[in-house]
mmCIF file of C-alpha atoms in Angstrom:
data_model
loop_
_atom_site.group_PDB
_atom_site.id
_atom_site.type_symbol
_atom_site.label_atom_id
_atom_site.label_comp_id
_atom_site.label_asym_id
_atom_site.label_seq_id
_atom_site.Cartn_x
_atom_site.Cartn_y
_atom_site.Cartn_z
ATOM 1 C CA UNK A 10 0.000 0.000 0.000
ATOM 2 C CA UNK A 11 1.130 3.298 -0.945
ATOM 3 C CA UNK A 12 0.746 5.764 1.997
ATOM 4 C CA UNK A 13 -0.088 9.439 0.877
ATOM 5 C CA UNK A 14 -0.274 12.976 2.958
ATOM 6 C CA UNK A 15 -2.628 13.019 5.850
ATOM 7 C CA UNK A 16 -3.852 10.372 7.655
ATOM 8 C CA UNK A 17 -5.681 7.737 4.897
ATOM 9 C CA UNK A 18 -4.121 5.084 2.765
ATOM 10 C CA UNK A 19 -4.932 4.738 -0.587
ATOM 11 C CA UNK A 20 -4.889 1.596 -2.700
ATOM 12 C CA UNK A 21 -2.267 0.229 -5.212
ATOM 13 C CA UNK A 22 -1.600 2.011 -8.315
ATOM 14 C CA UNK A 23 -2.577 0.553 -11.633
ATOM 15 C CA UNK A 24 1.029 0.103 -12.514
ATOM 16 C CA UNK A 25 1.310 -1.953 -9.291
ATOM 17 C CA UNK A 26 -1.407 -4.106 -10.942
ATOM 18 C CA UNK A 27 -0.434 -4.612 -14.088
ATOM 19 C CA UNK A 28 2.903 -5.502 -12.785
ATOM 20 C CA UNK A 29 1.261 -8.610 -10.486
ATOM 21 C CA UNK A 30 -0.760 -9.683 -12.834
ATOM 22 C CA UNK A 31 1.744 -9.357 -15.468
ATOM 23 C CA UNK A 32 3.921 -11.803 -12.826
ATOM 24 C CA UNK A 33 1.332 -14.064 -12.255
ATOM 25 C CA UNK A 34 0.575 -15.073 -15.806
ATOM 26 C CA UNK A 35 4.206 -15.502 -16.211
ATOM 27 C CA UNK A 36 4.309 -17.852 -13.495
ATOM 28 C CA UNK A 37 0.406 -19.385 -14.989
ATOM 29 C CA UNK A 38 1.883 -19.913 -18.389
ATOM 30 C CA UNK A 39 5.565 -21.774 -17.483
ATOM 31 C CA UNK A 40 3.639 -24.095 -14.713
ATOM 32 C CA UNK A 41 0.674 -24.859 -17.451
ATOM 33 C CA UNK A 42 3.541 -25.527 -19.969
ATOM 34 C CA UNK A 43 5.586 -28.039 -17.939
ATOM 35 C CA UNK A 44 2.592 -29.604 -16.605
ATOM 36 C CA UNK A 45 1.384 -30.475 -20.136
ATOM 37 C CA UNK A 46 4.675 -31.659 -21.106
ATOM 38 C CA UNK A 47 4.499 -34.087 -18.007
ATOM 39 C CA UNK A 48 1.299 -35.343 -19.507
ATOM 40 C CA UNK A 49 2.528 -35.610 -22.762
ATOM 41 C CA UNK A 50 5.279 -37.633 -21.295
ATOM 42 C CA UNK A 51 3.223 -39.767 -19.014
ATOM 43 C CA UNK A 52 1.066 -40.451 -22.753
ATOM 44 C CA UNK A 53 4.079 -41.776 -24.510
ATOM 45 C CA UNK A 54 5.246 -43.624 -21.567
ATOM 46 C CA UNK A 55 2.007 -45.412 -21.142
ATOM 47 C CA UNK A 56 1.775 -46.051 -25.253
ATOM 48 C CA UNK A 57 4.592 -47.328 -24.732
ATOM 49 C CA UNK A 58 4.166 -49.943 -21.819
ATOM 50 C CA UNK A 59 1.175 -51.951 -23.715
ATOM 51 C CA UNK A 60 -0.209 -49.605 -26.848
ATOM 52 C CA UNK A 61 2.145 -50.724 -29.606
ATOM 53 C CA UNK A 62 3.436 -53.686 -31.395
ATOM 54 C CA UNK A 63 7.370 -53.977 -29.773
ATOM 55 C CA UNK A 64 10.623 -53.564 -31.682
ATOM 56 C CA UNK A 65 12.922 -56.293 -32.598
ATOM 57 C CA UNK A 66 15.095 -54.702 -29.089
ATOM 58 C CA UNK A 67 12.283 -54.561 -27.727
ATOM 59 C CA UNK A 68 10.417 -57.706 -27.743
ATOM 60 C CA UNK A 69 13.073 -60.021 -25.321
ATOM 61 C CA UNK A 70 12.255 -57.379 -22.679
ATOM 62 C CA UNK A 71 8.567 -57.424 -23.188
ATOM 63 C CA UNK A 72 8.699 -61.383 -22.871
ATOM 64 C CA UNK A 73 10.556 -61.265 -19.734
ATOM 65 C CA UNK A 74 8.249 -58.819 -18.435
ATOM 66 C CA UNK A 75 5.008 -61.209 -18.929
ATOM 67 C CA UNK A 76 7.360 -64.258 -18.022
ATOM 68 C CA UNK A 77 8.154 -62.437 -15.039
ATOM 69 C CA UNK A 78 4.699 -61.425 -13.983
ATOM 70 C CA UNK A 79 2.738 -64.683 -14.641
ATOM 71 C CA UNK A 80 5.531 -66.269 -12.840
ATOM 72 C CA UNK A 81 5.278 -63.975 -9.632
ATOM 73 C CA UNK A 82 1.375 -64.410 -9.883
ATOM 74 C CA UNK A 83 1.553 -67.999 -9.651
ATOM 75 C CA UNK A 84 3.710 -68.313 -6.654
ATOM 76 C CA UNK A 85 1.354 -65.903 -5.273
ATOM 77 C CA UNK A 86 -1.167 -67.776 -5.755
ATOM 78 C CA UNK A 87 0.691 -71.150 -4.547
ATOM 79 C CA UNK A 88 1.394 -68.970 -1.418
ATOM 80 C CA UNK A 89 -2.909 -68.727 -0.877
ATOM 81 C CA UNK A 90 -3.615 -71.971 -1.955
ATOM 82 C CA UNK A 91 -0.658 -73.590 0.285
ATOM 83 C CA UNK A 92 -1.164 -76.742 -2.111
ATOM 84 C CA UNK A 93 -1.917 -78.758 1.352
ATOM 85 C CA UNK A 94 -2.938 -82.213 0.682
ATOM 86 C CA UNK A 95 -2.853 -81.850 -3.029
ATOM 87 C CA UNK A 96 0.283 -83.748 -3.704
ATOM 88 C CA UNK A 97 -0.322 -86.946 -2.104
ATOM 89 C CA UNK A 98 3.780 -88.252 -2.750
ATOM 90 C CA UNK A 99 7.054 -86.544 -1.804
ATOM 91 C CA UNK A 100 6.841 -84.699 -4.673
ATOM 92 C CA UNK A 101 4.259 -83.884 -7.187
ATOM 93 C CA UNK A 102 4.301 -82.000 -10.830
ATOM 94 C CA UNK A 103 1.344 -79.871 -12.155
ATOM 95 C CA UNK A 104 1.277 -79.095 -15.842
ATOM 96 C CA UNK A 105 -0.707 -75.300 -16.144
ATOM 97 C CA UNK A 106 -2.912 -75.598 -18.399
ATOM 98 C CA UNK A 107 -2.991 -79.042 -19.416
ATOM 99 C CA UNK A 108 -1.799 -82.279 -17.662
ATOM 100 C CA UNK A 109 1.229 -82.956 -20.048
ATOM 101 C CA UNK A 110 3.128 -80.752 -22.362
ATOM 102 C CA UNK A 111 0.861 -82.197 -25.096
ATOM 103 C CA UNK A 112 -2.427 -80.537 -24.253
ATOM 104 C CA UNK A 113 -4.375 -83.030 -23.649
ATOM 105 C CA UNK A 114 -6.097 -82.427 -20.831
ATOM 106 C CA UNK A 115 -7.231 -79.482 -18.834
ATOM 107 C CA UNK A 116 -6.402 -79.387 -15.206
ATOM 108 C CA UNK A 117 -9.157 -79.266 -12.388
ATOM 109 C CA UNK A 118 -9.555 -77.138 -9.758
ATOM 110 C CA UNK A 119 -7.504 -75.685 -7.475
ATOM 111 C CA UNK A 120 -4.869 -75.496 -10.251
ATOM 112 C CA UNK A 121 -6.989 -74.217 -12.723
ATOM 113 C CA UNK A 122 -8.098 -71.276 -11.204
ATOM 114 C CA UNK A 123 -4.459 -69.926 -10.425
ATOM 115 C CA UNK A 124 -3.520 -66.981 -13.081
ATOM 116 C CA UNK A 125 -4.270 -67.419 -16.326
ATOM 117 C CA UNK A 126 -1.627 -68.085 -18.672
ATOM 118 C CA UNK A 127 -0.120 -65.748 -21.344
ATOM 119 C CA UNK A 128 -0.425 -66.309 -24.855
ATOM 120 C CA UNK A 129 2.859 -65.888 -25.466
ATOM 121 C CA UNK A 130 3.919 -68.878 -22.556
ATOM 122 C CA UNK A 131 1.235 -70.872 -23.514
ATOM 123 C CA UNK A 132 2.823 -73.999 -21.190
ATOM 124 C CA UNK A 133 3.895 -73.941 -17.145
ATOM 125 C CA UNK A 134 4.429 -76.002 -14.824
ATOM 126 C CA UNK A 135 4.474 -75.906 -11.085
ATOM 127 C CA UNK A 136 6.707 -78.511 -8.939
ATOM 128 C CA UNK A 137 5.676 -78.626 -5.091
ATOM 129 C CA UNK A 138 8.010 -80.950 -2.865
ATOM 130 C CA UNK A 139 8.870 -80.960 0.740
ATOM 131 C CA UNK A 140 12.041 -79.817 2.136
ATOM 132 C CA UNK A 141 13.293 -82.659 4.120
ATOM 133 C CA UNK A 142 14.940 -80.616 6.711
ATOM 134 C CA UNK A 143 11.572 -80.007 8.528
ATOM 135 C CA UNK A 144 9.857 -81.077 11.161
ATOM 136 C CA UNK A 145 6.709 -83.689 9.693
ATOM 137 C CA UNK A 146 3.591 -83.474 10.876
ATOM 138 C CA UNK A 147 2.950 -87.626 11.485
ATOM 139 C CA UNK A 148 -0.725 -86.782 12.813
ATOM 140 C CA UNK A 149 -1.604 -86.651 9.105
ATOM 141 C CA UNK A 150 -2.013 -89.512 6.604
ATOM 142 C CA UNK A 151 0.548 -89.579 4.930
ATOM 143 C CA UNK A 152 2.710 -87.408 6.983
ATOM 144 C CA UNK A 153 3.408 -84.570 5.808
ATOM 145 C CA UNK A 154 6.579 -81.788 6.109
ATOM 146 C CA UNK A 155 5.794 -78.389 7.192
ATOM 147 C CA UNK A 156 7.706 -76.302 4.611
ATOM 148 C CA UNK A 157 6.869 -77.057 1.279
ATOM 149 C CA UNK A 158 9.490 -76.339 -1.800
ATOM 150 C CA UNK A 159 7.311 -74.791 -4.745
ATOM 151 C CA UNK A 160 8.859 -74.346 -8.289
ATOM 152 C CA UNK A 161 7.442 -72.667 -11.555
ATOM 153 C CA UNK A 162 8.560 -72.594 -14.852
ATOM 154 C CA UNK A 163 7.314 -70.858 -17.919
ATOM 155 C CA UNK A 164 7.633 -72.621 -21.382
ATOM 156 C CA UNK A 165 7.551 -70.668 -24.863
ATOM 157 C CA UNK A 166 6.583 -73.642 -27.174
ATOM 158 C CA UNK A 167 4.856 -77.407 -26.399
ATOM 159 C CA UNK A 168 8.721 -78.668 -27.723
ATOM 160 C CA UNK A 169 10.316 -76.618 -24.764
ATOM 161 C CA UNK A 170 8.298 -77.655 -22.523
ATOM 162 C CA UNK A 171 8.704 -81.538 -23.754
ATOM 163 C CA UNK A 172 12.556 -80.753 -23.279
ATOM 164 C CA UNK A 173 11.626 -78.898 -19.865
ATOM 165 C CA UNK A 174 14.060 -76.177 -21.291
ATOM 166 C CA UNK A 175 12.203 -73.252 -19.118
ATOM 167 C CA UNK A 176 12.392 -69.596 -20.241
ATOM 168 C CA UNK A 177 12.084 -68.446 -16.982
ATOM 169 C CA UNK A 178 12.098 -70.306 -13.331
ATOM 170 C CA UNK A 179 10.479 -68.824 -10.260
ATOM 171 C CA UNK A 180 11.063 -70.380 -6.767
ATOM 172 C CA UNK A 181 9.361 -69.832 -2.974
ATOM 173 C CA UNK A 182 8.370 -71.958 -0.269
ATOM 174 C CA UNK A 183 5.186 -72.304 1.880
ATOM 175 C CA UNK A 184 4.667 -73.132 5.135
ATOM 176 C CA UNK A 185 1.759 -76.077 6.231
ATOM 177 C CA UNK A 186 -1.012 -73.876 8.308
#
């Protein structure tokens, strides 16, 4: 505020307000232009996490990436399901989604309702055994060790998964509730 002669104040002057508003546009127009080139930005980078078909450098990332993630969903979901009393022997093997690397035959449930698979990994397979360094559990029949082992592996073609040549392993183990 500008003060004047006497006692009052008087208000600003104009060229005190053009001045501020002059500033705050400024400031308006630099914040509104990096703020659309963040959006821009956060366009392409979403384009480019699923819009487009991949590059030829491009493509062994993008399978490792759904390896990777149907991989960590099924040991998630091995970590729910606990696969207690499913495997009656030391060790059992689950083809995902068929019973053999051939296709013939569709599993049942529980193991059919675990993540679906991708259509570029059209084969898995899931290995649950028991670490024999635990205690057992002899109340049950048969007996039964308290940490299970559980593998998963992710096959490209029916011929890798024939040869179990895996593209891509995942491993955790669950404990018996």
């Amino acid at each position: 505020m500008v003060r004047t002669h006497g006692n009052g104040l008087r208000g600003f002057s104009t060229l005190e307000v053009v001045i501020a508003l002059t500033l705050i546009a400024i400031v308006s127009l630099v914040s509104w232009a990096s703020t659309s080139r963040i959006t821009s930005f956060s366009i392409v980078a979403l384009g480019l996490i699923g819009g487009h078909t991949p590059t030829a450098q491009e493509k062994p990332a993008r399978l490792y990436t759904i390896a990777t993630e149907w991989v960590q969903a099924e040991l998630e979901y091995a970590h729910q399901l606990g696969y207690e009393g499913m495997c009656t022997s030391a060790s059992c093997t689950v083809y995902v989604p068929s019973t053999d690397c051939t296709g013939a035959q569709t599993q049942a449930a529980p193991f059919s309702a675990g993540p679906s698979q991708p259509a570029e990994f059209p084969y898995g397979r899931i290995v649950v055994s028991w670490d024999p360094n635990t205690p057992v559990d002899s109340s049950t029949t048969p007996s039964t060790n308290y940490l299970q082992l559980i593998e998963v592996d992710v096959y490209r073609t029916q011929a890798d998964c024939q040869n179990q040549t895996s593209y891509l392993t995942g491993y955790t183990s669950v404990g018996i509730r």
